[in-house]
Amino acid sequence: MMLKVFALECLLVVVVICKADIDAEDFLTSFGYLNRNAFNRVSVTDAIKDYQSFNNLQVTGVVDENTKAEMAKPRCGNPDRHGYNGYSKWTKTTLTYSFRNKCEDLSDVAVRQTIREAFKMWSDVTHLAFTETSGKGDITIGFHHNSHGDNSPFDGPGRVLAHAYFPPEGRLCFDEGERWVIKTTGTDLFEIAVHEIGHILGLEHSNIQGTIMYPSYSGYRPNLQLHQDDRRRIQQMYGVKTGTGTGTGTGTGTGTGTGTGSCSDKVTDCSKNLAYCRSPPQWHDYMKASCAKSCRFC
Ligand SMILES: [Zn+2]
Ligand SMILES: [Zn+2]
């Protein structure tokens, strides 16, 4: 009998350990540290080290308590690692946005006001301007439960709070499984919106704690401001806002390409797959090679 109980306990221990490993692998895969399909995939240990390094944890290569605690935090659904360099950006500075639906937790007026203020955080420091439109905007915003048509289903309460696609996709999704609040303790729509709009404009995650673009959410922050790093990165892409008059501007620029004029799509269905321009990582190389023009990689 004793032997039987002991054996059962061992089995439970093994199951628990395996489950923890599988969860960590799933997590690392979801957020770009581990790519099971990559030709030169890194080991799980190296992926854990990379995650620990990105999140300013002690780099041990094992999922210790601090690592588990960090992984358990609510966060953005976009990956931290993409497996490529460079970024995409909008080629115009006046952008429209529209709502695909309404939030179940908050009034329509409150949501629209909050989103307007979230856009203003970015337009205050750059030449960008945002206006809401009743038609389909360059940027579309929605609140969704679970699967919602973009191959990135939400997970209900906790963990992933929202995700957004890089230019020129313009799709921003909030997880309706969360209980959203505005500028108070809880899951603050304002802070999450400012973060997701950062992605919409082309910013990736930052590993500097305290930045808007840090991937995890540590709770409501009164008087939220862009971090110096957020400001520097967005101004690098879209220029520094100068003065309040109409001015003559400094030119809109034509991107960072080489200007050889050879930028083109190699396949005909790029427009249907813009969501894959930047993520998930396994699609990136294909999209870069096949849909360079549509994805604005050049
Ligand atoms: Zn994010
Ligand atoms: Zn979505």
CSV table of C-alpha atoms and ligand atoms in Angstrom, one decimal:
chain,number,residue,atom,x,y,z
A,1,MET,CA,0.0,0.0,0.0
A,2,MET,CA,2.8,2.4,1.0
A,3,LEU,CA,4.5,1.6,-2.2
A,4,LYS,CA,1.4,2.4,-4.2
A,5,VAL,CA,0.9,5.8,-2.5
A,6,PHE,CA,4.6,6.6,-3.0
A,7,ALA,CA,4.3,5.7,-6.7
A,8,LEU,CA,1.2,7.9,-7.1
A,9,GLU,CA,3.0,10.8,-5.4
A,10,CYS,CA,5.9,10.4,-7.8
A,11,LEU,CA,3.5,10.3,-10.8
A,12,LEU,CA,1.9,13.5,-9.5
A,13,VAL,CA,5.3,15.2,-9.2
A,14,VAL,CA,6.2,14.2,-12.7
A,15,VAL,CA,2.9,15.5,-14.1
A,16,VAL,CA,3.3,18.8,-12.3
A,17,ILE,CA,6.8,19.3,-13.5
A,18,CYS,CA,5.8,18.4,-17.1
A,19,LYS,CA,2.9,20.8,-17.0
A,20,ALA,CA,5.1,23.6,-15.8
A,21,ASP,CA,7.6,22.8,-18.6
A,22,ILE,CA,4.8,22.7,-21.2
A,23,ASP,CA,3.3,26.0,-20.0
A,24,ALA,CA,6.7,27.7,-20.1
A,25,GLU,CA,7.3,26.4,-23.7
A,26,ASP,CA,3.9,27.6,-24.8
A,27,PHE,CA,4.5,30.9,-23.2
A,28,LEU,CA,8.0,31.3,-24.8
A,29,THR,CA,6.5,30.2,-28.2
A,30,SER,CA,3.6,32.6,-27.9
A,31,PHE,CA,5.8,35.6,-27.2
A,32,GLY,CA,8.5,34.9,-29.8
A,33,TYR,CA,11.4,33.4,-27.7
A,34,LEU,CA,10.9,29.9,-29.1
A,35,ASN,CA,10.0,29.1,-32.7
A,36,ARG,CA,9.3,25.3,-33.1
A,37,ASN,CA,9.2,25.7,-36.9
A,38,ALA,CA,12.4,27.7,-37.3
A,39,PHE,CA,15.3,26.0,-39.1
A,40,ASN,CA,17.8,27.0,-36.5
A,41,ARG,CA,15.5,26.9,-33.4
A,42,VAL,CA,17.1,27.7,-30.1
A,43,SER,CA,17.0,25.4,-27.2
A,44,VAL,CA,14.4,25.8,-24.5
A,45,THR,CA,17.1,26.7,-22.0
A,46,ASP,CA,18.4,29.5,-24.3
A,47,ALA,CA,14.9,30.7,-24.8
A,48,ILE,CA,14.4,30.9,-21.1
A,49,LYS,CA,17.7,32.8,-20.7
A,50,ASP,CA,16.6,35.2,-23.5
A,51,TYR,CA,13.3,35.8,-21.7
A,52,GLN,CA,15.0,36.4,-18.4
A,53,SER,CA,17.5,38.7,-19.9
A,54,PHE,CA,14.7,40.7,-21.7
A,55,ASN,CA,12.8,41.0,-18.5
A,56,ASN,CA,15.7,42.0,-16.3
A,57,LEU,CA,15.6,38.7,-14.3
A,58,GLN,CA,18.5,36.7,-13.1
A,59,VAL,CA,19.6,34.7,-16.1
A,60,THR,CA,19.5,31.0,-14.9
A,61,GLY,CA,18.1,29.1,-17.9
A,62,VAL,CA,15.5,27.5,-15.6
A,63,VAL,CA,12.0,28.6,-14.9
A,64,ASP,CA,12.5,29.6,-11.3
A,65,GLU,CA,10.0,31.4,-9.0
A,66,ASN,CA,10.8,34.9,-10.2
A,67,THR,CA,10.5,33.8,-13.8
A,68,LYS,CA,7.2,32.1,-13.2
A,69,ALA,CA,5.9,35.2,-11.4
A,70,GLU,CA,6.9,37.4,-14.4
A,71,MET,CA,5.3,35.0,-16.8
A,72,ALA,CA,2.0,35.1,-14.8
A,73,LYS,CA,1.7,38.9,-15.1
A,74,PRO,CA,-1.0,40.3,-17.4
A,75,ARG,CA,0.6,41.5,-20.6
A,76,CYS,CA,0.2,42.5,-24.2
A,77,GLY,CA,-0.3,39.6,-26.6
A,78,ASN,CA,2.3,40.8,-29.2
A,79,PRO,CA,5.5,38.9,-29.1
A,80,ASP,CA,8.7,40.4,-27.6
A,81,ARG,CA,10.9,38.7,-30.2
A,82,HIS,CA,10.2,38.8,-33.9
A,83,GLY,CA,13.4,37.2,-35.2
A,84,TYR,CA,14.1,40.0,-37.6
A,85,ASN,CA,15.4,43.6,-37.7
A,86,GLY,CA,13.8,46.8,-38.9
A,87,TYR,CA,10.3,48.2,-38.5
A,88,SER,CA,7.4,49.3,-40.6
A,89,LYS,CA,5.8,52.7,-40.3
A,90,TRP,CA,2.9,54.7,-41.8
A,91,THR,CA,3.9,56.7,-44.8
A,92,LYS,CA,1.4,59.5,-43.9
A,93,THR,CA,1.1,61.5,-40.7
A,94,THR,CA,-2.6,62.1,-40.6
A,95,LEU,CA,-4.4,58.9,-39.7
A,96,THR,CA,-8.1,58.0,-39.1
A,97,TYR,CA,-9.4,55.5,-36.6
A,98,SER,CA,-12.8,53.8,-36.1
A,99,PHE,CA,-14.5,51.4,-33.7
A,100,ARG,CA,-15.5,48.0,-34.9
A,101,ASN,CA,-17.8,47.5,-31.9
A,102,LYS,CA,-18.5,48.7,-28.3
A,103,CYS,CA,-17.0,47.7,-25.0
A,104,GLU,CA,-19.3,45.7,-22.7
A,105,ASP,CA,-17.9,47.2,-19.5
A,106,LEU,CA,-17.8,50.9,-20.3
A,107,SER,CA,-20.0,53.6,-21.9
A,108,ASP,CA,-19.4,54.4,-25.5
A,109,VAL,CA,-18.7,58.0,-24.6
A,110,ALA,CA,-16.1,57.1,-22.0
A,111,VAL,CA,-14.3,54.7,-24.3
A,112,ARG,CA,-14.1,57.2,-27.2
A,113,GLN,CA,-12.8,59.9,-24.8
A,114,THR,CA,-10.2,57.5,-23.4
A,115,ILE,CA,-9.0,56.4,-26.9
A,116,ARG,CA,-8.8,60.0,-28.0
A,117,GLU,CA,-6.6,60.8,-25.0
A,118,ALA,CA,-4.5,57.7,-25.7
A,119,PHE,CA,-3.8,58.8,-29.3
A,120,LYS,CA,-3.0,62.3,-28.0
A,121,MET,CA,-0.1,60.9,-25.9
A,122,TRP,CA,1.6,60.1,-29.2
A,123,SER,CA,0.4,63.1,-31.3
A,124,ASP,CA,1.7,65.5,-28.6
A,125,VAL,CA,5.3,64.6,-29.3
A,126,THR,CA,5.3,63.9,-33.0
A,127,HIS,CA,3.8,65.3,-36.3
A,128,LEU,CA,1.2,62.6,-36.2
A,129,ALA,CA,-2.5,63.6,-36.1
A,130,PHE,CA,-5.5,61.3,-35.4
A,131,THR,CA,-9.1,61.8,-36.1
A,132,GLU,CA,-12.1,59.4,-35.4
A,133,THR,CA,-14.2,58.5,-38.4
A,134,SER,CA,-17.6,56.8,-38.7
A,135,GLY,CA,-16.3,54.9,-41.8
A,136,LYS,CA,-13.5,52.4,-41.7
A,137,GLY,CA,-10.4,54.1,-40.4
A,138,ASP,CA,-6.8,53.4,-41.1
A,139,ILE,CA,-6.9,52.1,-37.6
A,140,THR,CA,-9.8,49.9,-36.4
A,141,ILE,CA,-10.4,49.2,-32.7
A,142,GLY,CA,-12.5,46.4,-31.3
A,143,PHE,CA,-13.4,44.5,-28.1
A,144,HIS,CA,-13.5,40.8,-28.6
A,145,HIS,CA,-14.0,37.5,-26.7
A,146,ASN,CA,-11.7,34.5,-27.6
A,147,SER,CA,-11.5,33.8,-31.3
A,148,HIS,CA,-12.2,36.9,-33.3
A,149,GLY,CA,-11.1,36.4,-36.9
A,150,ASP,CA,-7.3,37.1,-36.8
A,151,ASN,CA,-5.8,33.8,-35.8
A,152,SER,CA,-4.8,35.2,-32.4
A,153,PRO,CA,-7.7,34.2,-30.0
A,154,PHE,CA,-7.9,35.9,-26.6
A,155,ASP,CA,-7.6,33.9,-23.5
A,156,GLY,CA,-10.4,35.3,-21.2
A,157,PRO,CA,-9.6,37.0,-17.9
A,158,GLY,CA,-5.9,37.6,-17.1
A,159,ARG,CA,-2.7,37.0,-19.1
A,160,VAL,CA,-3.2,38.6,-22.5
A,161,LEU,CA,-5.1,41.9,-22.3
A,162,ALA,CA,-4.9,43.2,-25.9
A,163,HIS,CA,-2.8,43.0,-29.1
A,164,ALA,CA,-2.3,45.2,-32.1
A,165,TYR,CA,-0.8,44.9,-35.6
A,166,PHE,CA,2.1,46.9,-37.1
A,167,PRO,CA,1.6,49.3,-40.0
A,168,PRO,CA,-0.1,49.1,-42.4
A,169,GLU,CA,-2.6,46.7,-40.8
A,170,GLY,CA,-3.9,49.1,-38.2
A,171,ARG,CA,-6.0,46.5,-36.3
A,172,LEU,CA,-6.2,46.9,-32.5
A,173,CYS,CA,-8.1,44.4,-30.4
A,174,PHE,CA,-8.9,44.5,-26.7
A,175,ASP,CA,-9.7,41.2,-24.8
A,176,GLU,CA,-13.4,41.6,-23.8
A,177,GLY,CA,-12.7,38.8,-21.3
A,178,GLU,CA,-11.1,41.5,-19.1
A,179,ARG,CA,-13.0,43.8,-16.7
A,180,TRP,CA,-12.0,47.1,-18.2
A,181,VAL,CA,-11.8,50.3,-16.1
A,182,ILE,CA,-10.6,53.8,-16.9
A,183,LYS,CA,-7.8,55.5,-15.0
A,184,THR,CA,-8.4,53.6,-11.8
A,185,THR,CA,-7.2,50.5,-10.1
A,186,GLY,CA,-7.7,47.5,-12.3
A,187,THR,CA,-7.1,46.9,-16.0
A,188,ASP,CA,-6.8,50.4,-17.2
A,189,LEU,CA,-8.1,50.9,-20.7
A,190,PHE,CA,-6.1,54.1,-21.0
A,191,GLU,CA,-2.7,52.7,-20.3
A,192,ILE,CA,-3.3,49.6,-22.4
A,193,ALA,CA,-4.6,51.7,-25.3
A,194,VAL,CA,-1.5,53.9,-25.2
A,195,HIS,CA,0.7,50.8,-25.4
A,196,GLU,CA,-1.3,49.2,-28.2
A,197,ILE,CA,-1.3,52.4,-30.3
A,198,GLY,CA,2.5,52.3,-30.0
A,199,HIS,CA,2.4,49.0,-31.9
A,200,ILE,CA,-0.1,50.4,-34.4
A,201,LEU,CA,2.4,53.1,-35.1
A,202,GLY,CA,5.3,50.6,-35.5
A,203,LEU,CA,6.9,50.4,-32.1
A,204,GLU,CA,8.0,47.0,-30.7
A,205,HIS,CA,8.3,46.1,-27.1
A,206,SER,CA,10.9,47.7,-24.9
A,207,ASN,CA,12.8,45.9,-22.2
A,208,ILE,CA,13.1,49.1,-20.1
A,209,GLN,CA,10.9,48.9,-17.1
A,210,GLY,CA,8.6,51.9,-16.8
A,211,THR,CA,8.2,52.5,-20.5
A,212,ILE,CA,4.8,52.4,-22.1
A,213,MET,CA,6.1,49.8,-24.5
A,214,TYR,CA,7.2,47.3,-21.7
A,215,PRO,CA,5.2,44.2,-22.5
A,216,SER,CA,3.7,43.4,-19.0
A,217,TYR,CA,1.2,45.5,-17.1
A,218,SER,CA,1.9,46.2,-13.4
A,219,GLY,CA,-1.3,48.0,-12.6
A,220,TYR,CA,-2.8,51.4,-12.7
A,221,ARG,CA,-0.3,54.3,-12.9
A,222,PRO,CA,-1.8,57.8,-12.2
A,223,ASN,CA,-0.5,60.6,-14.3
A,224,LEU,CA,0.8,58.3,-17.0
A,225,GLN,CA,3.4,59.8,-19.3
A,226,LEU,CA,5.5,58.6,-22.1
A,227,HIS,CA,8.9,57.4,-20.9
A,228,GLN,CA,11.9,59.1,-22.4
A,229,ASP,CA,12.6,55.9,-24.3
A,230,ASP,CA,9.1,55.8,-25.8
A,231,ARG,CA,9.4,59.4,-26.9
A,232,ARG,CA,12.8,58.9,-28.4
A,233,ARG,CA,11.7,55.9,-30.4
A,234,ILE,CA,8.5,57.4,-31.8
A,235,GLN,CA,10.2,60.6,-32.7
A,236,GLN,CA,12.9,58.7,-34.5
A,237,MET,CA,10.2,57.3,-36.7
A,238,TYR,CA,7.9,60.3,-37.2
A,239,GLY,CA,9.9,63.4,-36.2
A,240,VAL,CA,9.7,65.8,-33.3
A,241,LYS,CA,6.7,68.0,-33.0
A,242,THR,CA,7.8,71.6,-33.3
A,243,GLY,CA,5.6,74.6,-32.3
A,244,THR,CA,1.8,74.8,-32.4
A,245,GLY,CA,1.3,76.8,-35.6
A,246,THR,CA,0.7,75.4,-39.0
A,247,GLY,CA,4.3,76.0,-40.1
A,248,THR,CA,5.9,74.7,-43.2
A,249,GLY,CA,7.0,71.4,-41.9
A,250,THR,CA,10.2,69.6,-42.5
A,251,GLY,CA,9.0,67.3,-45.3
A,252,THR,CA,7.2,64.1,-45.0
A,253,GLY,CA,10.1,61.9,-46.0
A,254,THR,CA,10.0,58.9,-48.3
A,255,GLY,CA,11.1,56.2,-45.8
A,256,THR,CA,14.4,54.6,-45.2
A,257,GLY,CA,14.7,52.5,-48.4
A,258,THR,CA,17.6,52.7,-50.8
A,259,GLY,CA,15.5,54.3,-53.5
A,260,THR,CA,16.3,51.8,-56.2
A,261,GLY,CA,12.7,51.6,-57.2
A,262,SER,CA,12.8,47.8,-57.1
A,263,CYS,CA,10.4,47.4,-54.3
A,264,SER,CA,7.5,45.2,-55.4
A,265,ASP,CA,5.2,42.4,-54.3
A,266,LYS,CA,6.2,39.0,-55.8
A,267,VAL,CA,2.8,37.4,-55.2
A,268,THR,CA,-0.7,38.6,-55.9
A,269,ASP,CA,-2.5,37.9,-52.6
A,270,CYS,CA,-0.5,40.2,-50.3
A,271,SER,CA,-3.4,42.5,-49.6
A,272,LYS,CA,-5.3,39.6,-48.0
A,273,ASN,CA,-2.5,38.8,-45.7
A,274,LEU,CA,-1.3,42.1,-44.3
A,275,ALA,CA,-1.9,40.8,-40.7
A,276,TYR,CA,1.2,38.6,-41.2
A,277,CYS,CA,3.6,41.4,-42.3
A,278,ARG,CA,5.1,41.6,-38.8
A,279,SER,CA,3.9,38.7,-36.8
A,280,PRO,CA,3.8,35.9,-36.1
A,281,PRO,CA,7.5,35.4,-36.6
A,282,GLN,CA,7.4,32.3,-38.8
A,283,TRP,CA,5.5,34.3,-41.4
A,284,HIS,CA,7.8,37.3,-41.5
A,285,ASP,CA,10.5,36.0,-43.8
A,286,TYR,CA,7.9,34.9,-46.3
A,287,MET,CA,6.1,38.2,-46.2
A,288,LYS,CA,9.3,40.2,-46.5
A,289,ALA,CA,10.4,38.2,-49.5
A,290,SER,CA,7.0,38.1,-51.2
A,291,CYS,CA,5.1,41.2,-50.1
A,292,ALA,CA,7.8,43.9,-49.5
A,293,LYS,CA,5.7,46.7,-51.1
A,294,SER,CA,2.4,45.9,-49.4
A,295,CYS,CA,4.1,45.4,-46.0
A,296,ARG,CA,6.1,48.6,-46.5
A,297,PHE,CA,9.4,47.0,-45.8
A,298,CYS,CA,11.0,49.2,-48.4
B,1,ZN,ZN,2.6,45.1,-26.7
B,2,ZN,ZN,-7.2,40.4,-32.6
